[in-house]
């Protein structure tokens, strides 16, 4: 006791000293950086400053010291601040050499890339990753991605993408973490930590870029790049938190989105880029536009290139991706007094600071170690991590009569357009993947069963039946392997294979390019030719397990009603096949939970669990009531709710208890629940806590996620899970955009999904 007291006293005495020591240290580093950059900028011409604001795409066209376009020349002239879409340590070293040996001031370039879910070792698409609800794994995946990318010359990633999305027609839902601001914020933080580590200047950490700032996920009708119109209240409470979390976690850069906000495109939106981001949130890094976003403001109707470039700079944008607007027009705008020298200097300074923090001025080749590239990419260790993580992202949607896990004996039919298609395992982006090295599901099953079972394969169907649509879903080098046979021929072959088998695994869903950028769909069901295949397989009477590949929630109503087992595997990355086999054969018990609601019908979109109540809510358990908020032709229920996901075992929730019936402003409330693994397998469960604020000065959602814990229980084991709530957890942005809590009654829900919870109540005094 005495000892503890002494330590406490020492801590109290020395904490301020330690803290001010740390502050001094960081401020002296800042001072050093400032002096260095002042000195450098003192030597820079206006053209050289504008050069720093210019980010062209290389398209991998520069090789060695030569180049087949004029980028090499521009680099020599100091007209390029960075490059992206270029990879390999050797190529990047060669290009960096031009900058630091042949340009007047020898300022190193920054090299960016869309390292979205892994580099050569590919992790599940972000929407899949978010279904792991496991922040340590999310961070680890970003860490491995940074390790590999930095070994191959890259020091800046255009990730994390933290756009909240509630419209699965939008193909880019695959790139984010789903619909929830709380879960999205946790993930945003973990990814930034994973990429940037604790020291950006290390050669294995890379600069994160938070995108797409802001609200890109709320485009009308789910159509990519479309108009956004949103109240400030909704922004602050529902859409902005993940961006803020990522910036608060120290992300060094942000990317402006394509869409407009309050009628002004993000790249020209001063309120967004300066008032909110810099003044309110205190962001000190730099902002790059999205691809050609400055020039796109001409089509938005804001003026010509000169005008929109000036608007972007004045709004607080620092770097121009691909549009060439800053490079070619700002000088004239300065002459005309439309922008100021100070604005140009500020943007230039922020970019130079990022380069400084990355350590590029100390060693411009810091990330171009050819030996690292040889030894650190796609390593057995990284692939093992990716395999383990992938298995944590799968969501078991249905498992009638415990068809799963499979025995791995006898004869197994593997059928479907995704059964033997390596190129489509990694999903959208995966820019550095070698698709040929991905593990297909066929490979994965064979690896798993060895000689214990016989695997028969048939393709069964194309992805879609319309060849023109097929061409549109394979433009980026992920071939769909269009099969010229008729649908009937393919189904006949598949049925014959199924008939020889004990069980059928149907690998169906979207091709990798049916989601991602510019891949909006108005109909998000399983393509009808694949549904026909499933019907024919079910008609054989064999048990059918559907392995669903998708980059978005789908309206798989018929499948839910008719196929006995459905395992949603998203796009699981380079190790997909092995990871799926791990789960199908029970080596891993699935524990993924949906981070986005699956609708029953496109007509219900936007559909999300944390909606408002309306003044005419439907009575609980009702399908339809006249003059209540509902539809004539479909219930309000989702097909699968947020937070949902089954396991091979079952979990019982009992004894939800609160430590008190009231919470005070400076107090704590403990919410506890007993969770028991009541089934036959060991397994993990994501215990979810939601709140409802019953009375507020503004209307409040019917439920909001405020905590979760992923626990592992052996079969038969029980664990008491506790959450601590404070007044801060009850805060929201009120009509004056103040972040407040309001005294009154609250409900707390704890359970296995947003729709299956125990319930208790407390009052905030
Ligand atoms: C995308 C961004 C991406 C950028 C650079 C754009 O089309 O919207 O997410 O980072 O291209 O590749």
XYZ file of C-alpha atoms and ligand atoms in Angstrom:
777
model
C 0.000 0.000 0.000
C 2.805 2.378 1.068
C 4.736 1.518 -2.038
C 1.729 2.226 -4.226
C 1.220 5.555 -2.514
C 4.826 6.504 -3.076
C 4.562 5.661 -6.769
C 1.425 7.708 -7.013
C 3.090 10.729 -5.417
C 6.110 10.361 -7.695
C 3.844 10.106 -10.706
C 1.915 13.221 -9.699
C 5.145 15.144 -9.105
C 6.859 14.112 -12.290
C 4.007 13.828 -14.743
C 4.052 17.527 -15.660
C 7.829 17.380 -16.097
C 7.603 14.295 -18.298
C 4.741 15.736 -20.252
C 6.422 19.060 -20.840
C 9.587 17.158 -21.781
C 7.645 15.318 -24.452
C 6.015 18.521 -25.591
C 9.343 20.295 -25.764
C 10.731 17.466 -27.751
C 7.920 17.501 -30.274
C 7.882 21.270 -30.487
C 11.636 21.382 -30.992
C 11.210 18.857 -33.809
C 8.467 21.033 -35.252
C 10.758 24.016 -34.971
C 13.515 22.161 -36.772
C 11.106 21.193 -39.528
C 9.851 24.745 -39.811
C 13.362 26.140 -40.162
C 14.260 23.556 -42.761
C 11.169 24.290 -44.813
C 11.490 28.062 -44.425
C 14.982 27.788 -45.740
C 13.951 25.582 -48.651
C 10.955 27.693 -49.564
C 13.146 30.756 -49.483
C 14.969 29.316 -52.454
C 11.916 28.210 -54.411
C 10.547 30.042 -57.407
C 6.799 30.380 -57.836
C 6.877 27.678 -60.530
C 8.709 25.323 -58.223
C 6.159 25.922 -55.499
C 3.317 25.201 -57.890
C 5.192 22.085 -58.970
C 4.914 20.726 -55.449
C 1.129 21.013 -55.680
C 1.008 18.844 -58.762
C 0.296 15.119 -58.590
C 0.182 13.414 -61.973
C -0.530 9.698 -62.419
C 2.405 7.863 -63.817
C 0.518 4.874 -65.145
C 3.848 3.071 -64.729
C 5.117 4.722 -67.857
C 8.447 5.899 -66.629
C 11.191 3.360 -66.877
C 14.741 3.946 -65.842
C 15.975 7.433 -66.423
C 13.945 7.772 -69.582
C 10.257 8.281 -69.941
C 7.822 7.903 -72.766
C 5.846 10.973 -71.910
C 6.964 14.296 -70.579
C 6.710 13.508 -66.876
C 10.435 12.870 -66.635
C 11.052 16.313 -68.103
C 8.551 17.903 -65.762
C 10.257 16.287 -62.795
C 13.575 17.778 -63.884
C 11.912 21.171 -64.148
C 10.517 20.857 -60.619
C 6.949 20.710 -61.826
C 5.929 17.520 -60.045
C 5.341 17.084 -56.317
C 4.603 13.384 -56.340
C 3.510 10.510 -58.490
C 1.056 7.670 -58.063
C 0.207 4.453 -59.849
C 3.833 3.532 -60.107
C 5.298 0.575 -58.293
C 8.397 -1.474 -57.644
C 11.309 -0.276 -55.593
C 13.582 -0.162 -58.630
C 11.294 1.960 -60.806
C 10.533 4.346 -58.002
C 14.221 4.639 -57.162
C 14.928 5.505 -60.802
C 12.280 8.211 -60.843
C 13.312 9.576 -57.461
C 16.823 9.824 -58.830
C 15.616 12.197 -61.534
C 14.039 14.404 -58.892
C 16.958 14.482 -56.487
C 19.764 14.597 -59.026
C 18.399 16.508 -61.959
C 15.949 19.047 -60.590
C 17.319 22.385 -59.389
C 16.353 22.071 -55.732
C 16.515 18.274 -55.540
C 13.231 17.993 -53.672
C 12.207 14.331 -53.387
C 8.880 13.146 -54.766
C 6.206 11.480 -52.704
C 4.907 8.198 -54.172
C 1.282 7.234 -53.628
C -0.865 4.261 -54.437
C -4.275 2.824 -53.702
C -3.118 0.249 -51.178
C -6.682 -0.365 -50.094
C -6.744 -3.874 -48.649
C -3.257 -5.210 -48.750
C -0.486 -4.983 -51.299
C 0.764 -8.172 -52.931
C -0.669 -10.121 -50.073
C -4.313 -9.172 -50.402
C -6.722 -8.993 -47.476
C -10.520 -9.051 -47.763
C -12.181 -5.994 -49.245
C -12.792 -3.307 -46.595
C -16.507 -4.107 -46.290
C -15.489 -7.673 -45.479
C -12.770 -6.544 -43.064
C -15.340 -4.479 -41.184
C -17.399 -7.628 -40.585
C -14.597 -9.043 -38.449
C -15.379 -6.387 -35.805
C -11.828 -7.059 -34.692
C -9.764 -3.911 -34.438
C -6.499 -5.711 -33.746
C -6.905 -7.617 -37.007
C -7.910 -4.523 -38.955
C -4.793 -2.768 -37.700
C -2.650 -5.793 -38.456
C -3.902 -5.950 -42.037
C -2.998 -2.283 -42.540
C 0.387 -2.904 -40.908
C 1.196 -5.746 -43.274
C -0.020 -3.658 -46.221
C 2.273 -0.805 -45.168
C 5.176 -3.163 -44.645
C 4.820 -4.587 -48.146
C 4.020 -1.328 -49.950
C 6.916 0.491 -48.301
C 9.226 -2.347 -49.308
C 8.212 -1.719 -52.891
C 8.800 2.024 -53.054
C 5.472 3.405 -51.834
C 5.249 5.855 -48.945
C 1.668 7.096 -49.213
C -1.587 5.168 -49.476
C -4.984 6.487 -50.548
C -6.644 4.740 -47.652
C -8.600 4.426 -45.373
C -11.833 5.007 -47.206
C -14.235 5.802 -44.392
C -17.362 6.893 -46.259
C -20.522 5.790 -44.476
C -22.819 4.112 -47.003
C -26.418 3.034 -46.700
C -27.138 2.388 -50.315
C -25.917 -0.948 -51.603
C -26.636 0.067 -55.163
C -23.429 2.057 -54.820
C -20.555 -0.198 -55.893
C -18.060 1.551 -53.663
C -19.787 0.328 -50.549
C -17.281 -2.517 -50.959
C -14.432 -0.097 -50.169
C -15.765 1.169 -46.856
C -16.842 -0.148 -43.483
C -20.593 -0.137 -43.954
C -23.351 1.940 -42.443
C -22.422 2.644 -38.854
C -20.520 5.714 -37.595
C -19.336 4.071 -34.369
C -17.941 0.921 -35.964
C -16.669 2.996 -38.880
C -14.787 5.297 -36.526
C -13.082 2.439 -34.713
C -11.979 0.967 -38.008
C -10.796 4.323 -39.362
C -8.573 4.745 -36.308
C -7.168 1.236 -36.477
C -6.276 1.564 -40.126
C -4.470 4.855 -39.654
C -2.512 3.311 -36.776
C -1.689 0.283 -38.899
C -0.373 2.325 -41.811
C 1.428 5.095 -39.965
C 2.607 3.281 -36.850
C 4.146 5.582 -34.279
C 6.797 7.125 -36.487
C 6.204 8.082 -40.106
C 9.883 8.356 -40.839
C 10.464 4.629 -40.357
C 10.981 2.881 -43.653
C 8.073 0.504 -43.064
C 5.359 3.026 -42.201
C 3.411 4.979 -44.801
C 1.288 8.094 -44.851
C -2.466 7.510 -44.689
C -4.973 9.508 -46.735
C -8.495 9.716 -45.371
C -11.063 9.645 -48.125
C -13.321 10.689 -49.643
C -13.833 13.882 -47.700
C -16.707 14.126 -47.416
C -20.038 12.312 -47.676
C -19.095 10.502 -50.880
C -21.147 7.504 -49.751
C -24.404 9.442 -49.795
C -24.779 9.998 -53.532
C -28.368 10.075 -54.730
C -29.821 6.798 -55.984
C -26.584 4.939 -55.348
C -25.174 6.276 -58.606
C -21.458 6.891 -58.411
C -20.240 10.507 -58.354
C -23.821 11.691 -57.917
C -25.172 14.704 -56.045
C -25.265 14.716 -52.240
C -27.562 16.932 -50.213
C -27.572 16.533 -46.454
C -28.438 18.473 -43.331
C -25.626 19.524 -41.030
C -27.236 17.512 -38.256
C -27.035 14.328 -40.242
C -23.490 15.093 -41.291
C -22.277 15.679 -37.757
C -24.125 12.807 -36.134
C -23.998 10.141 -38.802
C -21.548 10.769 -41.633
C -18.619 12.825 -40.335
C -17.510 10.809 -37.271
C -15.297 8.291 -39.122
C -13.415 11.050 -40.974
C -12.891 12.881 -37.722
C -11.727 9.708 -36.002
C -9.170 9.087 -38.739
C -7.847 12.652 -38.622
C -7.785 12.577 -34.823
C -5.761 9.384 -35.043
C -3.107 11.406 -36.832
C -3.739 10.664 -40.508
C -1.349 12.930 -42.352
C -3.427 13.592 -45.450
C -6.980 13.634 -46.713
C -8.609 13.392 -50.130
C -11.452 15.587 -51.303
C -14.464 13.754 -52.664
C -16.067 14.111 -56.094
C -19.504 15.078 -54.796
C -20.945 18.407 -53.850
C -21.839 19.452 -50.315
C -24.340 22.272 -49.840
C -24.164 22.890 -53.568
C -20.381 23.292 -53.697
C -18.149 20.394 -54.791
C -15.900 19.215 -51.960
C -12.769 20.395 -53.770
C -14.006 23.992 -53.745
C -15.820 23.843 -50.446
C -14.209 26.265 -48.052
C -16.527 25.427 -45.202
C -15.487 21.779 -45.481
C -11.766 22.112 -46.139
C -10.996 25.072 -43.928
C -13.712 25.858 -41.417
C -14.486 22.287 -40.467
C -11.334 20.344 -41.239
C -8.680 22.801 -40.177
C -10.326 25.258 -37.823
C -12.806 23.021 -36.032
C -10.901 19.736 -36.172
C -7.381 21.143 -36.105
C -6.065 19.087 -39.030
C -2.482 20.049 -39.878
C -1.737 17.761 -42.826
C -2.412 18.262 -46.517
C -5.419 17.649 -48.744
C -5.140 16.143 -52.209
C -8.097 16.107 -54.555
C -9.540 12.952 -55.957
C -8.612 12.053 -59.531
C -9.217 15.079 -61.825
C -11.691 16.473 -59.275
C -10.577 20.047 -59.922
C -11.198 19.831 -63.655
C -14.514 18.081 -62.985
C -15.781 21.250 -61.390
C -16.039 22.637 -64.918
C -18.767 20.052 -65.545
C -20.258 20.773 -62.151
C -20.747 24.243 -63.598
C -18.380 26.311 -61.452
C -16.284 27.909 -64.159
C -13.288 27.208 -66.390
C -10.095 25.468 -65.290
C -8.496 28.683 -64.105
C -11.493 29.634 -62.044
C -12.058 26.226 -60.437
C -8.368 25.823 -59.649
C -8.388 29.116 -57.804
C -11.526 28.078 -55.941
C -9.896 24.822 -54.871
C -6.768 26.490 -53.549
C -8.762 29.123 -51.723
C -10.981 26.450 -50.186
C -7.950 24.796 -48.613
C -6.998 22.093 -51.090
C -3.237 21.640 -51.359
C -2.538 19.142 -54.101
C -4.141 18.626 -57.480
C -4.439 15.022 -58.595
C -4.115 14.749 -62.381
C -6.170 17.816 -63.384
C -3.104 20.018 -64.078
C -5.157 22.975 -62.921
C -2.846 24.186 -60.153
C 0.222 23.785 -62.331
C -1.104 25.583 -65.366
C -3.370 28.320 -64.028
C -2.451 29.470 -60.530
C 0.381 31.697 -61.704
C -2.023 33.699 -63.798
C -4.578 33.762 -60.989
C -1.908 35.115 -58.668
C -1.109 37.842 -61.169
C -4.776 38.741 -61.317
C -5.090 38.798 -57.568
C -7.504 35.856 -57.530
C -5.318 33.825 -55.207
C -2.642 35.008 -52.826
C 1.016 34.121 -52.471
C 0.216 33.134 -48.925
C -2.323 30.553 -50.092
C 0.174 29.015 -52.487
C 2.888 29.013 -49.845
C 0.605 27.347 -47.332
C -0.245 24.490 -49.679
C 3.383 24.043 -50.657
C 4.473 24.051 -47.030
C 1.979 21.373 -46.053
C 3.215 19.060 -48.799
C 6.856 19.658 -47.932
C 6.045 18.946 -44.282
C 4.607 15.566 -45.205
C 7.756 14.731 -47.151
C 9.835 15.890 -44.215
C 7.886 13.723 -41.773
C 8.297 10.731 -44.054
C 12.035 11.244 -43.804
C 12.414 11.818 -47.541
C 14.720 14.799 -47.125
C 17.092 12.673 -45.032
C 17.011 9.810 -47.468
C 14.909 10.077 -50.626
C 15.442 6.359 -51.253
C 14.192 5.357 -47.832
C 11.387 3.285 -49.345
C 13.282 1.975 -52.358
C 15.308 -0.884 -50.992
C 15.354 -3.484 -53.718
C 16.397 -6.161 -51.237
C 13.407 -5.473 -49.054
C 11.209 -5.790 -52.115
C 12.717 -9.202 -52.796
C 12.244 -10.465 -49.271
C 9.198 -8.792 -47.801
C 6.413 -9.184 -50.360
C 3.872 -11.993 -50.418
C 5.803 -13.856 -47.761
C 4.492 -17.120 -46.308
C 4.002 -15.293 -42.979
C 1.983 -12.478 -44.532
C -0.117 -14.931 -46.507
C -0.792 -16.898 -43.352
C -1.950 -13.705 -41.615
C -4.191 -12.878 -44.582
C -5.683 -16.370 -44.509
C -6.422 -16.162 -40.807
C -7.912 -12.702 -41.079
C -10.028 -13.609 -44.092
C -11.719 -16.423 -42.197
C -12.767 -13.894 -39.532
C -14.648 -11.775 -42.064
C -17.064 -14.387 -43.384
C -20.672 -14.058 -42.324
C -22.733 -17.199 -41.944
C -26.181 -16.103 -43.074
C -27.985 -19.405 -42.838
C -27.198 -22.955 -41.736
C -30.282 -25.147 -41.638
C -29.896 -28.500 -39.978
C -26.256 -27.701 -39.377
C -25.208 -28.650 -42.889
C -22.021 -26.770 -42.149
C -19.315 -27.565 -41.274
C -18.753 -30.208 -43.920
C -17.042 -33.490 -43.233
C -14.398 -33.314 -45.937
C -15.103 -36.901 -46.982
C -16.859 -38.615 -49.882
C -17.531 -36.692 -53.081
C -17.980 -32.939 -53.078
C -19.263 -31.016 -56.100
C -17.901 -27.492 -56.490
C -19.974 -25.520 -58.955
C -20.283 -21.904 -60.013
C -18.597 -19.001 -61.807
C -16.475 -18.247 -58.715
C -15.362 -21.798 -58.040
C -12.260 -21.727 -60.171
C -11.563 -18.096 -60.889
C -8.334 -16.850 -59.304
C -8.635 -13.412 -60.903
C -11.858 -12.664 -59.063
C -10.805 -13.655 -55.536
C -9.318 -10.318 -54.513
C -12.198 -7.987 -55.318
C -11.962 -4.328 -56.182
C -8.598 -2.483 -56.199
C -5.863 -4.961 -55.247
C -3.544 -3.003 -57.543
C -0.388 -4.885 -56.662
C -1.818 -8.391 -56.610
C -0.604 -11.094 -58.897
C -4.027 -12.579 -59.612
C -2.548 -15.795 -60.918
C -1.163 -16.463 -57.440
C -4.497 -16.164 -55.634
C -5.924 -19.313 -54.154
C -9.157 -20.212 -55.910
C -11.852 -22.026 -54.026
C -11.118 -25.156 -56.050
C -7.449 -24.982 -54.970
C -8.514 -24.313 -51.388
C -10.863 -27.299 -51.208
C -8.279 -29.607 -52.732
C -5.607 -28.353 -50.326
C -7.958 -28.995 -47.427
C -9.240 -32.474 -48.216
C -6.104 -33.997 -49.720
C -6.923 -37.578 -50.519
C -9.802 -37.768 -48.027
C -12.454 -36.569 -50.457
C -13.064 -36.360 -54.152
C -13.729 -32.867 -55.506
C -15.659 -32.596 -58.775
C -15.888 -29.268 -60.551
C -18.242 -27.685 -63.077
C -18.589 -24.041 -63.973
C -22.389 -24.148 -64.056
C -22.967 -20.637 -65.368
C -21.413 -17.378 -66.411
C -21.633 -14.432 -64.009
C -24.406 -12.876 -66.065
C -26.256 -13.978 -69.156
C -25.889 -10.785 -71.163
C -22.520 -10.659 -72.970
C -22.592 -6.868 -73.081
C -23.011 -6.659 -69.344
C -20.270 -9.259 -69.020
C -17.933 -6.968 -70.937
C -18.723 -4.090 -68.571
C -17.869 -6.146 -65.492
C -14.389 -7.123 -66.592
C -12.681 -3.990 -67.851
C -9.865 -3.869 -65.295
C -8.053 -7.084 -66.008
C -10.107 -9.409 -63.848
C -11.541 -11.670 -66.534
C -14.932 -13.272 -66.045
C -13.865 -16.168 -68.275
C -16.954 -15.939 -70.430
C -18.042 -19.430 -71.436
C -19.550 -19.688 -74.891
C -21.701 -22.712 -74.098
C -25.429 -22.211 -73.692
C -26.873 -21.813 -70.202
C -28.563 -25.193 -70.595
C -25.377 -26.994 -71.540
C -23.589 -25.568 -68.528
C -26.421 -26.392 -66.144
C -26.720 -29.930 -67.514
C -23.044 -30.500 -66.885
C -23.346 -29.073 -63.371
C -26.361 -31.217 -62.533
C -24.564 -34.349 -63.726
C -21.651 -33.492 -61.446
C -23.975 -32.740 -58.530
C -25.721 -36.061 -58.963
C -22.453 -37.926 -58.511
C -21.746 -36.080 -55.261
C -22.735 -36.181 -51.597
C -22.891 -32.424 -51.201
C -22.820 -29.418 -53.505
C -20.891 -26.203 -52.866
C -22.250 -23.442 -55.092
C -19.746 -20.600 -55.532
C -21.938 -17.806 -56.815
C -22.302 -14.039 -56.644
C -20.749 -10.965 -58.166
C -17.607 -10.767 -60.219
C -14.919 -8.648 -58.560
C -15.741 -5.732 -60.831
C -19.473 -5.783 -60.208
C -18.644 -3.671 -57.179
C -16.047 -0.952 -56.695
C -15.733 2.342 -58.512
C -18.296 3.116 -61.180
C -20.052 -0.195 -60.542
C -23.470 0.896 -59.372
C -26.317 -1.563 -59.862
C -30.031 -0.838 -59.899
C -30.868 -4.493 -59.327
C -28.819 -6.030 -56.526
C -30.131 -9.561 -56.686
C -28.103 -12.575 -57.731
C -28.011 -12.537 -61.561
C -30.914 -14.649 -62.825
C -28.753 -17.190 -64.658
C -26.980 -17.976 -61.382
C -30.329 -18.314 -59.648
C -31.381 -20.775 -62.370
C -28.241 -22.754 -61.666
C -29.068 -22.868 -57.953
C -32.601 -24.056 -58.695
C -31.282 -26.886 -60.860
C -28.781 -27.884 -58.171
C -31.448 -27.879 -55.451
C -33.691 -29.988 -57.664
C -31.130 -32.802 -57.503
C -32.088 -33.216 -53.845
C -28.449 -32.979 -52.773
C -27.634 -30.669 -49.872
C -26.470 -27.337 -51.287
C -24.155 -24.882 -49.556
C -24.058 -21.459 -51.162
C -20.746 -19.606 -50.886
C -21.619 -16.032 -51.732
C -19.032 -13.658 -53.193
C -20.138 -10.047 -53.143
C -18.957 -6.481 -52.684
C -22.259 -5.198 -51.314
C -25.407 -6.380 -49.534
C -27.627 -8.240 -51.996
C -31.365 -8.892 -52.157
C -31.008 -12.658 -51.990
C -34.560 -13.312 -50.811
C -35.145 -16.407 -52.885
C -31.807 -17.868 -51.846
C -32.517 -17.171 -48.170
C -35.832 -18.958 -48.468
C -34.600 -21.938 -50.464
C -30.902 -22.674 -50.070
C -30.221 -24.441 -46.760
C -26.810 -22.897 -46.026
C -25.324 -19.556 -47.051
C -21.816 -18.408 -46.209
C -21.059 -14.848 -47.303
C -17.349 -14.534 -48.047
C -17.229 -11.065 -49.729
C -13.974 -10.954 -51.715
C -11.509 -12.454 -49.332
C -8.168 -11.668 -50.953
C -5.235 -13.627 -52.248
C -5.753 -16.449 -49.735
C -9.513 -16.677 -50.249
C -9.668 -20.334 -51.288
C -7.783 -21.643 -48.266
C -9.640 -19.374 -45.862
C -13.036 -20.432 -47.200
C -12.049 -24.084 -46.949
C -10.953 -23.478 -43.338
C -14.474 -22.351 -42.536
C -16.412 -24.818 -44.694
C -14.651 -27.750 -43.054
C -14.867 -26.324 -39.547
C -11.211 -25.606 -38.894
C -12.454 -22.083 -38.174
C -15.897 -21.367 -36.787
C -17.360 -18.307 -38.566
C -17.912 -15.221 -36.425
C -18.326 -12.323 -38.857
C -21.209 -9.915 -38.310
C -22.740 -7.688 -40.947
C -21.638 -4.067 -40.963
C -24.383 -3.165 -43.416
C -28.030 -4.098 -43.625
C -29.168 -6.466 -46.356
C -32.453 -5.160 -47.817
C -35.320 -7.316 -48.966
C -35.923 -5.014 -51.866
C -34.161 -2.181 -53.652
C -37.285 -0.158 -52.902
C -36.393 -0.103 -49.178
C -33.072 1.649 -49.794
C -31.712 3.535 -47.918
C -32.228 1.007 -45.158
C -30.137 1.066 -41.972
C -30.662 -0.046 -38.400
C -30.050 3.311 -36.718
C -32.966 5.104 -38.334
C -35.385 7.523 -36.672
C -38.737 6.481 -35.305
C -41.031 8.874 -37.292
C -44.287 10.119 -35.818
C -46.078 7.072 -37.167
C -43.940 4.074 -36.428
C -45.237 0.626 -37.232
C -46.281 -1.299 -34.126
C -43.752 -3.946 -33.143
C -44.186 -7.218 -34.996
C -46.594 -5.714 -37.536
C -46.181 -6.025 -41.257
C -48.552 -3.304 -42.314
C -50.842 -0.770 -40.643
C -52.812 1.873 -42.508
C -51.504 5.399 -41.977
C -48.286 4.124 -40.460
C -44.798 4.404 -41.964
C -44.495 1.297 -44.118
C -44.929 -0.175 -47.625
C -47.901 -1.963 -49.157
C -45.805 -4.605 -50.822
C -42.895 -5.331 -48.504
C -42.418 -5.242 -44.742
C -40.040 -2.748 -43.160
C -37.748 -5.550 -42.037
C -34.341 -6.042 -43.560
C -33.446 -9.356 -45.113
C -30.506 -9.566 -42.696
C -30.009 -6.873 -40.046
C -26.891 -4.949 -39.111
C -24.754 -6.907 -36.681
C -26.169 -10.253 -37.785
C -24.086 -13.378 -38.326
C -24.451 -16.996 -37.240
C -21.908 -19.407 -35.854
C -21.594 -23.202 -35.932
C -22.335 -22.978 -32.233
C -25.030 -20.999 -30.397
C -24.691 -18.234 -27.827
C -27.213 -17.540 -25.078
C -27.500 -14.119 -23.492
C -28.716 -13.883 -19.873
C -28.831 -11.588 -16.867
C -28.413 -8.196 -18.426
C -27.593 -6.011 -15.418
C -26.856 -2.359 -14.814
C -24.717 -1.269 -11.885
C -27.202 1.518 -11.240
C -30.492 2.816 -12.553
C -29.028 6.301 -12.956
C -25.920 7.783 -14.470
C -24.511 11.129 -13.388
C -22.425 13.508 -15.452
C -19.178 12.459 -13.830
C -20.192 8.908 -13.022
C -19.931 5.510 -14.650
C -22.489 2.853 -15.410
C -21.518 -0.756 -15.822
C -23.632 -2.866 -18.132
C -23.005 -6.582 -17.828
C -24.400 -9.658 -19.468
C -23.679 -13.360 -19.279
C -22.892 -15.004 -22.577
C -22.839 -18.788 -22.780
C -21.618 -20.943 -25.632
C -24.536 -23.362 -25.604
C -23.735 -25.285 -28.770
C -21.282 -27.910 -29.876
C -18.322 -25.941 -31.105
C -15.833 -23.502 -29.634
C -16.358 -20.125 -31.198
C -16.139 -16.341 -31.171
C -19.032 -13.976 -30.651
C -19.316 -10.217 -31.116
C -21.290 -8.917 -28.135
C -22.953 -5.676 -29.192
C -24.229 -2.799 -27.068
C -26.760 -0.299 -28.387
C -28.401 2.741 -26.797
C -31.596 4.615 -27.359
C -32.094 8.160 -26.118
C -35.829 8.233 -25.477
C -36.430 11.974 -25.321
C -34.270 14.635 -26.916
C -34.275 18.200 -28.139
C -33.968 16.675 -31.601
C -35.261 13.288 -32.726
C -32.865 10.463 -31.926
C -32.259 7.113 -33.638
C -34.142 4.026 -32.450
C -30.821 2.372 -31.695
C -27.155 3.316 -31.895
C -24.150 1.068 -31.516
C -22.031 2.288 -28.618
C -19.814 -0.629 -27.811
C -18.844 -4.156 -28.813
C -16.520 -6.890 -27.660
C -15.404 -9.925 -29.540
C -15.006 -12.832 -27.156
C -13.979 -16.440 -27.632
C -15.814 -19.156 -25.699
C -15.115 -22.856 -25.543
C -18.237 -24.962 -25.860
C -20.180 -24.913 -22.620
C -18.210 -21.919 -21.366
C -19.892 -18.818 -19.906
C -18.385 -15.342 -19.678
C -19.656 -12.221 -18.032
C -19.091 -9.355 -20.439
C -19.050 -5.793 -19.074
C -19.234 -2.416 -20.735
C -18.663 0.902 -18.992
C -20.798 3.836 -20.047
C -20.166 7.453 -19.175
C -22.077 10.609 -19.978
C -19.837 11.078 -23.021
C -21.289 7.961 -24.649
C -24.695 9.649 -24.613
C -23.619 12.762 -26.466
C -24.781 13.859 -29.883
C -24.795 17.046 -31.931
C -27.838 19.159 -31.148
C -29.487 21.777 -33.380
C -26.706 24.239 -32.584
C -24.154 21.569 -33.503
C -22.979 21.392 -29.927
C -21.874 17.979 -28.779
C -24.043 17.450 -25.714
C -25.915 14.908 -23.688
C -29.379 15.601 -22.388
C -30.702 14.312 -19.063
C -33.522 11.825 -19.314
C -34.358 8.185 -19.929
C -32.295 5.798 -21.983
C -32.641 2.218 -23.065
C -29.667 -0.059 -23.347
C -29.662 -3.170 -25.510
C -27.078 -5.937 -25.509
C -27.144 -8.862 -27.866
C -25.960 -10.818 -30.842
C -27.190 -8.420 -33.540
C -28.992 -5.091 -33.798
C -32.265 -7.009 -34.004
C -31.745 -9.568 -31.263
C -30.956 -8.071 -27.883
C -31.806 -8.004 -24.192
C -32.975 -4.683 -22.887
C -32.687 -2.503 -19.756
C -33.240 1.130 -18.844
C -31.481 3.925 -16.971
C -31.727 7.652 -16.462
C -29.118 10.308 -17.019
C -29.378 12.786 -14.152
C -10.815 7.175 -56.680
C -9.955 7.292 -55.440
C -8.546 6.870 -55.740
C -8.015 7.689 -56.894
C -6.579 7.394 -57.236
C -10.178 7.804 -57.891
O -10.861 7.501 -59.037
O -12.071 7.766 -56.423
O -10.508 6.514 -54.423
O -7.753 6.987 -54.602
O -8.819 7.451 -58.021
O -6.432 6.178 -57.852
